[in-house]
Amino acid sequence: MLNKPNPSDKLLLLDMRLIGIFILLLTSMSASFAQTSIGIRGGYTTSSYSYRSTPGSRASSVPGIGRQTFALVFEHFNSKNAGIEANLQYLSIGFAEENGVDDPILINETEFNYLKMPLVSSFFIGKSGRFQIKIGPHFGYLLNAQDLRREFENSNSTILPTYGGEDDQPKKLMYGITAGAGISKLFGKSTLAGEVRFAYDFTNPENLDRVFEMSSTNLEFTLAYLFQVKKLKQKAVDSGQ
């Protein structure tokens, strides 16, 4: 008798297909736009989580964790002051929930490690020195989740559950909105940029109905170095010929 397919295997296959399509889109953009720069971005990110354990409960907020982050950057401009930017980013977010009662205070700390792919529209003013704003969606895939500390439990299920065990089965796919602002300086074909980004993630990693609703935000402070690999081609002006 044949075994029935595992629903989690189907979900994993769908997630991998979506990420594969997205990566193909990123690689094809280098040929689609006239001016292309590639580079690296790195810095520090901090996150926070909010959740409701049951439909009728009040929302609770928990402190997040701070981690280093880094990304590969693909930047494309097809007009004078606007373009598009895609990142392939390693991002760690999570929470450090405190019981707030015992002395010393006990902490449950969980970390989620994602491969995140923001795809943002980029607008700037200025020439060699620029001010930029960016906004767009992001997608991601959970590489692993781990419980760094588990120092207290609560029998009435008003705390966040574990996510690092084999039976926890957190959701793999993440999605949300990313927005940022920063300044950049051009040095020939090189660009140095400093930026602040805010992201709101709609993903509830809970997959076993232990938490009714859960969402996260993260704030990034980063520096980037980009190198122009393809120059913008100026279209010839039709003089009425």
PDB file of N, CA, C and O in Angstrom, residues 128-200:
ATOM      1  N   SER A 128      26.364  63.197  -7.457  1.00  0.00           N
ATOM      2  CA  SER A 128      27.388  62.350  -6.824  1.00  0.00           C
ATOM      3  C   SER A 128      27.041  62.056  -5.368  1.00  0.00           C
ATOM      4  O   SER A 128      27.396  61.005  -4.836  1.00  0.00           O
ATOM      5  N   GLY A 129      26.328  62.986  -4.723  1.00  0.00           N
ATOM      6  CA  GLY A 129      25.799  62.729  -3.399  1.00  0.00           C
ATOM      7  C   GLY A 129      24.287  62.611  -3.488  1.00  0.00           C
ATOM      8  O   GLY A 129      23.615  63.492  -4.017  1.00  0.00           O
ATOM      9  N   ARG A 130      23.738  61.520  -2.996  1.00  0.00           N
ATOM     10  CA  ARG A 130      22.318  61.250  -3.210  1.00  0.00           C
ATOM     11  C   ARG A 130      21.591  60.967  -1.902  1.00  0.00           C
ATOM     12  O   ARG A 130      22.167  60.416  -0.967  1.00  0.00           O
ATOM     13  N   PHE A 131      20.321  61.345  -1.899  1.00  0.00           N
ATOM     14  CA  PHE A 131      19.397  60.913  -0.840  1.00  0.00           C
ATOM     15  C   PHE A 131      18.417  59.944  -1.471  1.00  0.00           C
ATOM     16  O   PHE A 131      17.796  60.254  -2.490  1.00  0.00           O
ATOM     17  N   GLN A 132      18.264  58.769  -0.884  1.00  0.00           N
ATOM     18  CA  GLN A 132      17.438  57.729  -1.472  1.00  0.00           C
ATOM     19  C   GLN A 132      16.331  57.290  -0.527  1.00  0.00           C
ATOM     20  O   GLN A 132      16.511  57.261   0.698  1.00  0.00           O
ATOM     21  N   ILE A 133      15.189  56.944  -1.108  1.00  0.00           N
ATOM     22  CA  ILE A 133      14.124  56.275  -0.374  1.00  0.00           C
ATOM     23  C   ILE A 133      13.754  55.012  -1.141  1.00  0.00           C
ATOM     24  O   ILE A 133      13.819  54.980  -2.376  1.00  0.00           O
ATOM     25  N   LYS A 134      13.382  53.970  -0.397  1.00  0.00           N
ATOM     26  CA  LYS A 134      13.098  52.677  -1.010  1.00  0.00           C
ATOM     27  C   LYS A 134      11.883  52.050  -0.346  1.00  0.00           C
ATOM     28  O   LYS A 134      11.694  52.184   0.863  1.00  0.00           O
ATOM     29  N   ILE A 135      11.092  51.338  -1.132  1.00  0.00           N
ATOM     30  CA  ILE A 135       9.933  50.640  -0.581  1.00  0.00           C
ATOM     31  C   ILE A 135       9.543  49.492  -1.506  1.00  0.00           C
ATOM     32  O   ILE A 135       9.664  49.601  -2.731  1.00  0.00           O
ATOM     33  N   GLY A 136       9.108  48.397  -0.905  1.00  0.00           N
ATOM     34  CA  GLY A 136       8.676  47.261  -1.704  1.00  0.00           C
ATOM     35  C   GLY A 136       8.468  46.027  -0.846  1.00  0.00           C
ATOM     36  O   GLY A 136       8.656  46.051   0.374  1.00  0.00           O
ATOM     37  N   PRO A 137       8.070  44.929  -1.453  1.00  0.00           N
ATOM     38  CA  PRO A 137       7.816  43.697  -0.706  1.00  0.00           C
ATOM     39  C   PRO A 137       9.108  42.941  -0.414  1.00  0.00           C
ATOM     40  O   PRO A 137      10.152  43.171  -1.032  1.00  0.00           O
ATOM     41  N   HIS A 138       9.030  42.035   0.535  1.00  0.00           N
ATOM     42  CA  HIS A 138      10.117  41.099   0.744  1.00  0.00           C
ATOM     43  C   HIS A 138       9.550  39.695   0.923  1.00  0.00           C
ATOM     44  O   HIS A 138       8.421  39.513   1.364  1.00  0.00           O
ATOM     45  N   PHE A 139      10.367  38.730   0.553  1.00  0.00           N
ATOM     46  CA  PHE A 139      10.041  37.322   0.717  1.00  0.00           C
ATOM     47  C   PHE A 139      11.237  36.646   1.379  1.00  0.00           C
ATOM     48  O   PHE A 139      12.359  37.154   1.320  1.00  0.00           O
ATOM     49  N   GLY A 140      10.997  35.517   1.989  1.00  0.00           N
ATOM     50  CA  GLY A 140      12.104  34.839   2.638  1.00  0.00           C
ATOM     51  C   GLY A 140      11.804  33.384   2.894  1.00  0.00           C
ATOM     52  O   GLY A 140      10.651  32.927   2.790  1.00  0.00           O
ATOM     53  N   TYR A 141      12.864  32.671   3.239  1.00  0.00           N
ATOM     54  CA  TYR A 141      12.735  31.247   3.526  1.00  0.00           C
ATOM     55  C   TYR A 141      13.482  30.949   4.817  1.00  0.00           C
ATOM     56  O   TYR A 141      14.640  31.356   5.001  1.00  0.00           O
ATOM     57  N   LEU A 142      12.823  30.234   5.723  1.00  0.00           N
ATOM     58  CA  LEU A 142      13.410  29.913   7.020  1.00  0.00           C
ATOM     59  C   LEU A 142      14.470  28.826   6.856  1.00  0.00           C
ATOM     60  O   LEU A 142      14.176  27.710   6.438  1.00  0.00           O
ATOM     61  N   LEU A 143      15.711  29.170   7.206  1.00  0.00           N
ATOM     62  CA  LEU A 143      16.798  28.200   7.155  1.00  0.00           C
ATOM     63  C   LEU A 143      16.782  27.300   8.375  1.00  0.00           C
ATOM     64  O   LEU A 143      16.941  26.086   8.265  1.00  0.00           O
ATOM     65  N   ASN A 144      16.618  27.902   9.557  1.00  0.00           N
ATOM     66  CA  ASN A 144      16.496  27.111  10.776  1.00  0.00           C
ATOM     67  C   ASN A 144      15.976  27.990  11.907  1.00  0.00           C
ATOM     68  O   ASN A 144      16.065  29.228  11.856  1.00  0.00           O
ATOM     69  N   ALA A 145      15.402  27.344  12.901  1.00  0.00           N
ATOM     70  CA  ALA A 145      14.936  28.017  14.115  1.00  0.00           C
ATOM     71  C   ALA A 145      15.549  27.290  15.308  1.00  0.00           C
ATOM     72  O   ALA A 145      15.642  26.058  15.307  1.00  0.00           O
ATOM     73  N   GLN A 146      15.950  28.048  16.315  1.00  0.00           N
ATOM     74  CA  GLN A 146      16.557  27.437  17.483  1.00  0.00           C
ATOM     75  C   GLN A 146      16.160  28.186  18.751  1.00  0.00           C
ATOM     76  O   GLN A 146      16.035  29.408  18.758  1.00  0.00           O
ATOM     77  N   ASP A 147      15.929  27.412  19.800  1.00  0.00           N
ATOM     78  CA  ASP A 147      15.650  27.977  21.114  1.00  0.00           C
ATOM     79  C   ASP A 147      16.978  28.118  21.858  1.00  0.00           C
ATOM     80  O   ASP A 147      17.575  27.117  22.267  1.00  0.00           O
ATOM     81  N   LEU A 148      17.427  29.362  21.995  1.00  0.00           N
ATOM     82  CA  LEU A 148      18.721  29.607  22.626  1.00  0.00           C
ATOM     83  C   LEU A 148      18.655  29.435  24.136  1.00  0.00           C
ATOM     84  O   LEU A 148      19.608  28.976  24.756  1.00  0.00           O
ATOM     85  N   ARG A 149      17.522  29.838  24.720  1.00  0.00           N
ATOM     86  CA  ARG A 149      17.316  29.667  26.166  1.00  0.00           C
ATOM     87  C   ARG A 149      15.850  29.338  26.418  1.00  0.00           C
ATOM     88  O   ARG A 149      14.965  29.901  25.789  1.00  0.00           O
ATOM     89  N   ARG A 150      15.616  28.448  27.357  1.00  0.00           N
ATOM     90  CA  ARG A 150      14.254  28.116  27.776  1.00  0.00           C
ATOM     91  C   ARG A 150      14.276  27.967  29.293  1.00  0.00           C
ATOM     92  O   ARG A 150      14.518  26.886  29.820  1.00  0.00           O
ATOM     93  N   GLU A 151      14.037  29.087  29.980  1.00  0.00           N
ATOM     94  CA  GLU A 151      14.242  29.130  31.426  1.00  0.00           C
ATOM     95  C   GLU A 151      12.955  29.076  32.234  1.00  0.00           C
ATOM     96  O   GLU A 151      13.003  28.921  33.444  1.00  0.00           O
ATOM     97  N   PHE A 152      11.781  29.206  31.585  1.00  0.00           N
ATOM     98  CA  PHE A 152      10.539  29.115  32.330  1.00  0.00           C
ATOM     99  C   PHE A 152       9.426  28.598  31.434  1.00  0.00           C
ATOM    100  O   PHE A 152       9.477  28.700  30.213  1.00  0.00           O
ATOM    101  N   GLU A 153       8.415  28.030  32.050  1.00  0.00           N
ATOM    102  CA  GLU A 153       7.238  27.522  31.361  1.00  0.00           C
ATOM    103  C   GLU A 153       5.995  28.072  32.052  1.00  0.00           C
ATOM    104  O   GLU A 153       6.051  28.545  33.193  1.00  0.00           O
ATOM    105  N   ASN A 154       4.868  27.983  31.350  1.00  0.00           N
ATOM    106  CA  ASN A 154       3.615  28.469  31.912  1.00  0.00           C
ATOM    107  C   ASN A 154       2.497  27.549  31.449  1.00  0.00           C
ATOM    108  O   ASN A 154       2.261  27.407  30.254  1.00  0.00           O
ATOM    109  N   SER A 155       1.813  26.937  32.400  1.00  0.00           N
ATOM    110  CA  SER A 155       0.819  25.928  32.060  1.00  0.00           C
ATOM    111  C   SER A 155      -0.437  26.505  31.411  1.00  0.00           C
ATOM    112  O   SER A 155      -1.193  25.787  30.770  1.00  0.00           O
ATOM    113  N   ASN A 156      -0.691  27.807  31.561  1.00  0.00           N
ATOM    114  CA  ASN A 156      -1.912  28.377  30.986  1.00  0.00           C
ATOM    115  C   ASN A 156      -1.717  28.890  29.557  1.00  0.00           C
ATOM    116  O   ASN A 156      -2.556  29.599  29.022  1.00  0.00           O
ATOM    117  N   SER A 157      -0.580  28.558  28.923  1.00  0.00           N
ATOM    118  CA  SER A 157      -0.323  28.822  27.492  1.00  0.00           C
ATOM    119  C   SER A 157      -0.385  30.310  27.147  1.00  0.00           C
ATOM    120  O   SER A 157      -0.882  30.683  26.082  1.00  0.00           O
ATOM    121  N   THR A 158       0.105  31.161  28.019  1.00  0.00           N
ATOM    122  CA  THR A 158       0.141  32.596  27.720  1.00  0.00           C
ATOM    123  C   THR A 158       1.536  33.057  27.331  1.00  0.00           C
ATOM    124  O   THR A 158       1.790  34.255  27.252  1.00  0.00           O
ATOM    125  N   ILE A 159       2.437  32.131  27.110  1.00  0.00           N
ATOM    126  CA  ILE A 159       3.775  32.478  26.651  1.00  0.00           C
ATOM    127  C   ILE A 159       3.994  31.879  25.275  1.00  0.00           C
ATOM    128  O   ILE A 159       3.273  30.978  24.835  1.00  0.00           O
ATOM    129  N   LEU A 160       5.000  32.387  24.580  1.00  0.00           N
ATOM    130  CA  LEU A 160       5.304  31.876  23.251  1.00  0.00           C
ATOM    131  C   LEU A 160       5.886  30.466  23.351  1.00  0.00           C
ATOM    132  O   LEU A 160       6.688  30.187  24.245  1.00  0.00           O
ATOM    133  N   PRO A 161       5.500  29.586  22.442  1.00  0.00           N
ATOM    134  CA  PRO A 161       5.984  28.201  22.505  1.00  0.00           C
ATOM    135  C   PRO A 161       7.412  28.066  21.986  1.00  0.00           C
ATOM    136  O   PRO A 161       8.018  29.029  21.509  1.00  0.00           O
ATOM    137  N   THR A 162       7.935  26.863  22.063  1.00  0.00           N
ATOM    138  CA  THR A 162       9.265  26.582  21.526  1.00  0.00           C
ATOM    139  C   THR A 162       9.192  26.512  19.999  1.00  0.00           C
ATOM    140  O   THR A 162       8.144  26.243  19.415  1.00  0.00           O
ATOM    141  N   TYR A 163      10.341  26.741  19.348  1.00  0.00           N
ATOM    142  CA  TYR A 163      10.407  26.619  17.891  1.00  0.00           C
ATOM    143  C   TYR A 163      11.653  25.885  17.413  1.00  0.00           C
ATOM    144  O   TYR A 163      11.854  25.726  16.215  1.00  0.00           O
ATOM    145  N   GLY A 164      12.486  25.434  18.343  1.00  0.00           N
ATOM    146  CA  GLY A 164      13.725  24.775  17.941  1.00  0.00           C
ATOM    147  C   GLY A 164      13.671  23.263  17.964  1.00  0.00           C
ATOM    148  O   GLY A 164      14.655  22.609  17.600  1.00  0.00           O
ATOM    149  N   GLY A 165      12.542  22.678  18.376  1.00  0.00           N
ATOM    150  CA  GLY A 165      12.437  21.229  18.443  1.00  0.00           C
ATOM    151  C   GLY A 165      11.995  20.600  17.139  1.00  0.00           C
ATOM    152  O   GLY A 165      11.453  21.264  16.251  1.00  0.00           O
ATOM    153  N   GLU A 166      12.201  19.298  17.008  1.00  0.00           N
ATOM    154  CA  GLU A 166      11.833  18.587  15.786  1.00  0.00           C
ATOM    155  C   GLU A 166      10.328  18.594  15.550  1.00  0.00           C
ATOM    156  O   GLU A 166       9.871  18.522  14.409  1.00  0.00           O
ATOM    157  N   ASP A 167       9.542  18.659  16.611  1.00  0.00           N
ATOM    158  CA  ASP A 167       8.086  18.605  16.482  1.00  0.00           C
ATOM    159  C   ASP A 167       7.425  19.981  16.390  1.00  0.00           C
ATOM    160  O   ASP A 167       6.200  20.069  16.287  1.00  0.00           O
ATOM    161  N   ASP A 168       8.211  21.059  16.421  1.00  0.00           N
ATOM    162  CA  ASP A 168       7.629  22.415  16.422  1.00  0.00           C
ATOM    163  C   ASP A 168       7.161  22.848  15.040  1.00  0.00           C
ATOM    164  O   ASP A 168       6.214  23.620  14.909  1.00  0.00           O
ATOM    165  N   GLN A 169       7.842  22.432  13.994  1.00  0.00           N
ATOM    166  CA  GLN A 169       7.424  22.640  12.599  1.00  0.00           C
ATOM    167  C   GLN A 169       7.043  24.083  12.274  1.00  0.00           C
ATOM    168  O   GLN A 169       5.926  24.362  11.821  1.00  0.00           O
ATOM    169  N   PRO A 170       7.920  25.066  12.480  1.00  0.00           N
ATOM    170  CA  PRO A 170       7.566  26.446  12.113  1.00  0.00           C
ATOM    171  C   PRO A 170       7.390  26.596  10.611  1.00  0.00           C
ATOM    172  O   PRO A 170       7.986  25.862   9.820  1.00  0.00           O
ATOM    173  N   LYS A 171       6.552  27.549  10.219  1.00  0.00           N
ATOM    174  CA  LYS A 171       6.335  27.807   8.794  1.00  0.00           C
ATOM    175  C   LYS A 171       7.629  28.297   8.147  1.00  0.00           C
ATOM    176  O   LYS A 171       8.383  29.053   8.740  1.00  0.00           O
ATOM    177  N   LYS A 172       7.844  27.874   6.925  1.00  0.00           N
ATOM    178  CA  LYS A 172       9.098  28.179   6.237  1.00  0.00           C
ATOM    179  C   LYS A 172       9.077  29.523   5.508  1.00  0.00           C
ATOM    180  O   LYS A 172      10.095  30.210   5.430  1.00  0.00           O
ATOM    181  N   LEU A 173       7.942  29.886   4.932  1.00  0.00           N
ATOM    182  CA  LEU A 173       7.886  31.063   4.066  1.00  0.00           C
ATOM    183  C   LEU A 173       7.604  32.326   4.864  1.00  0.00           C
ATOM    184  O   LEU A 173       6.754  32.330   5.756  1.00  0.00           O
ATOM    185  N   MET A 174       8.317  33.407   4.565  1.00  0.00           N
ATOM    186  CA  MET A 174       8.049  34.716   5.170  1.00  0.00           C
ATOM    187  C   MET A 174       7.718  35.712   4.065  1.00  0.00           C
ATOM    188  O   MET A 174       8.178  35.574   2.929  1.00  0.00           O
ATOM    189  N   TYR A 175       6.918  36.730   4.396  1.00  0.00           N
ATOM    190  CA  TYR A 175       6.608  37.787   3.438  1.00  0.00           C
ATOM    191  C   TYR A 175       6.177  39.028   4.207  1.00  0.00           C
ATOM    192  O   TYR A 175       5.647  38.947   5.311  1.00  0.00           O
ATOM    193  N   GLY A 176       6.427  40.197   3.613  1.00  0.00           N
ATOM    194  CA  GLY A 176       6.088  41.444   4.278  1.00  0.00           C
ATOM    195  C   GLY A 176       6.446  42.650   3.434  1.00  0.00           C
ATOM    196  O   GLY A 176       6.640  42.554   2.215  1.00  0.00           O
ATOM    197  N   ILE A 177       6.558  43.794   4.093  1.00  0.00           N
ATOM    198  CA  ILE A 177       6.849  45.074   3.440  1.00  0.00           C
ATOM    199  C   ILE A 177       8.127  45.656   4.043  1.00  0.00           C
ATOM    200  O   ILE A 177       8.311  45.661   5.263  1.00  0.00           O
ATOM    201  N   THR A 178       9.001  46.162   3.170  1.00  0.00           N
ATOM    202  CA  THR A 178      10.246  46.797   3.589  1.00  0.00           C
ATOM    203  C   THR A 178      10.299  48.224   3.057  1.00  0.00           C
ATOM    204  O   THR A 178       9.935  48.478   1.909  1.00  0.00           O
ATOM    205  N   ALA A 179      10.738  49.157   3.894  1.00  0.00           N
ATOM    206  CA  ALA A 179      10.925  50.550   3.478  1.00  0.00           C
ATOM    207  C   ALA A 179      12.217  51.068   4.102  1.00  0.00           C
ATOM    208  O   ALA A 179      12.614  50.631   5.191  1.00  0.00           O
ATOM    209  N   GLY A 180      12.879  51.993   3.407  1.00  0.00           N
ATOM    210  CA  GLY A 180      14.138  52.504   3.923  1.00  0.00           C
ATOM    211  C   GLY A 180      14.480  53.870   3.368  1.00  0.00           C
ATOM    212  O   GLY A 180      13.878  54.346   2.406  1.00  0.00           O
ATOM    213  N   ALA A 181      15.460  54.493   3.993  1.00  0.00           N
ATOM    214  CA  ALA A 181      15.979  55.789   3.545  1.00  0.00           C
ATOM    215  C   ALA A 181      17.462  55.842   3.875  1.00  0.00           C
ATOM    216  O   ALA A 181      17.916  55.228   4.843  1.00  0.00           O
ATOM    217  N   GLY A 182      18.207  56.575   3.041  1.00  0.00           N
ATOM    218  CA  GLY A 182      19.642  56.662   3.284  1.00  0.00           C
ATOM    219  C   GLY A 182      20.315  57.651   2.362  1.00  0.00           C
ATOM    220  O   GLY A 182      19.667  58.329   1.560  1.00  0.00           O
ATOM    221  N   ILE A 183      21.621  57.726   2.492  1.00  0.00           N
ATOM    222  CA  ILE A 183      22.435  58.602   1.661  1.00  0.00           C
ATOM    223  C   ILE A 183      23.524  57.769   1.003  1.00  0.00           C
ATOM    224  O   ILE A 183      23.942  56.736   1.534  1.00  0.00           O
ATOM    225  N   SER A 184      23.952  58.204  -0.174  1.00  0.00           N
ATOM    226  CA  SER A 184      25.008  57.493  -0.886  1.00  0.00           C
ATOM    227  C   SER A 184      25.949  58.497  -1.544  1.00  0.00           C
ATOM    228  O   SER A 184      25.565  59.632  -1.831  1.00  0.00           O
ATOM    229  N   LYS A 185      27.172  58.055  -1.788  1.00  0.00           N
ATOM    230  CA  LYS A 185      28.190  58.884  -2.415  1.00  0.00           C
ATOM    231  C   LYS A 185      28.848  58.098  -3.525  1.00  0.00           C
ATOM    232  O   LYS A 185      29.284  56.962  -3.323  1.00  0.00           O
ATOM    233  N   LEU A 186      28.926  58.705  -4.723  1.00  0.00           N
ATOM    234  CA  LEU A 186      29.524  58.056  -5.880  1.00  0.00           C
ATOM    235  C   LEU A 186      30.987  58.448  -6.006  1.00  0.00           C
ATOM    236  O   LEU A 186      31.339  59.631  -5.893  1.00  0.00           O
ATOM    237  N   PHE A 187      31.846  57.443  -6.251  1.00  0.00           N
ATOM    238  CA  PHE A 187      33.267  57.647  -6.511  1.00  0.00           C
ATOM    239  C   PHE A 187      33.601  56.909  -7.804  1.00  0.00           C
ATOM    240  O   PHE A 187      33.987  55.744  -7.782  1.00  0.00           O
ATOM    241  N   GLY A 188      33.416  57.583  -8.943  1.00  0.00           N
ATOM    242  CA  GLY A 188      33.606  56.914 -10.213  1.00  0.00           C
ATOM    243  C   GLY A 188      32.557  55.835 -10.403  1.00  0.00           C
ATOM    244  O   GLY A 188      31.356  56.102 -10.378  1.00  0.00           O
ATOM    245  N   LYS A 189      33.006  54.587 -10.544  1.00  0.00           N
ATOM    246  CA  LYS A 189      32.081  53.469 -10.685  1.00  0.00           C
ATOM    247  C   LYS A 189      31.692  52.853  -9.340  1.00  0.00           C
ATOM    248  O   LYS A 189      30.882  51.924  -9.302  1.00  0.00           O
ATOM    249  N   SER A 190      32.251  53.351  -8.266  1.00  0.00           N
ATOM    250  CA  SER A 190      31.957  52.807  -6.941  1.00  0.00           C
ATOM    251  C   SER A 190      30.956  53.684  -6.202  1.00  0.00           C
ATOM    252  O   SER A 190      30.907  54.899  -6.405  1.00  0.00           O
ATOM    253  N   THR A 191      30.177  53.069  -5.336  1.00  0.00           N
ATOM    254  CA  THR A 191      29.195  53.776  -4.522  1.00  0.00           C
ATOM    255  C   THR A 191      29.273  53.275  -3.088  1.00  0.00           C
ATOM    256  O   THR A 191      29.301  52.061  -2.848  1.00  0.00           O
ATOM    257  N   LEU A 192      29.307  54.220  -2.144  1.00  0.00           N
ATOM    258  CA  LEU A 192      29.200  53.905  -0.730  1.00  0.00           C
ATOM    259  C   LEU A 192      27.853  54.429  -0.237  1.00  0.00           C
ATOM    260  O   LEU A 192      27.469  55.560  -0.551  1.00  0.00           O
ATOM    261  N   ALA A 193      27.136  53.640   0.521  1.00  0.00           N
ATOM    262  CA  ALA A 193      25.797  54.028   0.958  1.00  0.00           C
ATOM    263  C   ALA A 193      25.552  53.609   2.400  1.00  0.00           C
ATOM    264  O   ALA A 193      25.940  52.517   2.820  1.00  0.00           O
ATOM    265  N   GLY A 194      24.902  54.502   3.144  1.00  0.00           N
ATOM    266  CA  GLY A 194      24.433  54.201   4.485  1.00  0.00           C
ATOM    267  C   GLY A 194      22.912  54.264   4.501  1.00  0.00           C
ATOM    268  O   GLY A 194      22.314  55.145   3.863  1.00  0.00           O
ATOM    269  N   GLU A 195      22.283  53.351   5.224  1.00  0.00           N
ATOM    270  CA  GLU A 195      20.830  53.232   5.109  1.00  0.00           C
ATOM    271  C   GLU A 195      20.202  52.709   6.393  1.00  0.00           C
ATOM    272  O   GLU A 195      20.808  51.940   7.137  1.00  0.00           O
ATOM    273  N   VAL A 196      18.966  53.152   6.626  1.00  0.00           N
ATOM    274  CA  VAL A 196      18.128  52.613   7.693  1.00  0.00           C
ATOM    275  C   VAL A 196      16.900  51.992   7.042  1.00  0.00           C
ATOM    276  O   VAL A 196      16.250  52.627   6.214  1.00  0.00           O
ATOM    277  N   ARG A 197      16.576  50.748   7.420  1.00  0.00           N
ATOM    278  CA  ARG A 197      15.416  50.067   6.859  1.00  0.00           C
ATOM    279  C   ARG A 197      14.500  49.575   7.976  1.00  0.00           C
ATOM    280  O   ARG A 197      14.963  49.129   9.029  1.00  0.00           O
ATOM    281  N   PHE A 198      13.201  49.674   7.686  1.00  0.00           N
ATOM    282  CA  PHE A 198      12.187  49.128   8.591  1.00  0.00           C
ATOM    283  C   PHE A 198      11.380  48.095   7.823  1.00  0.00           C
ATOM    284  O   PHE A 198      10.979  48.334   6.678  1.00  0.00           O
ATOM    285  N   ALA A 199      11.135  46.960   8.431  1.00  0.00           N
ATOM    286  CA  ALA A 199      10.375  45.903   7.776  1.00  0.00           C
ATOM    287  C   ALA A 199       9.283  45.397   8.705  1.00  0.00           C
ATOM    288  O   ALA A 199       9.514  45.190   9.906  1.00  0.00           O
ATOM    289  N   TYR A 200       8.099  45.213   8.137  1.00  0.00           N
ATOM    290  CA  TYR A 200       6.990  44.586   8.859  1.00  0.00           C
ATOM    291  C   TYR A 200       6.711  43.256   8.190  1.00  0.00           C
ATOM    292  O   TYR A 200       6.489  43.190   6.971  1.00  0.00           O
TER     293      TYR A 200
END
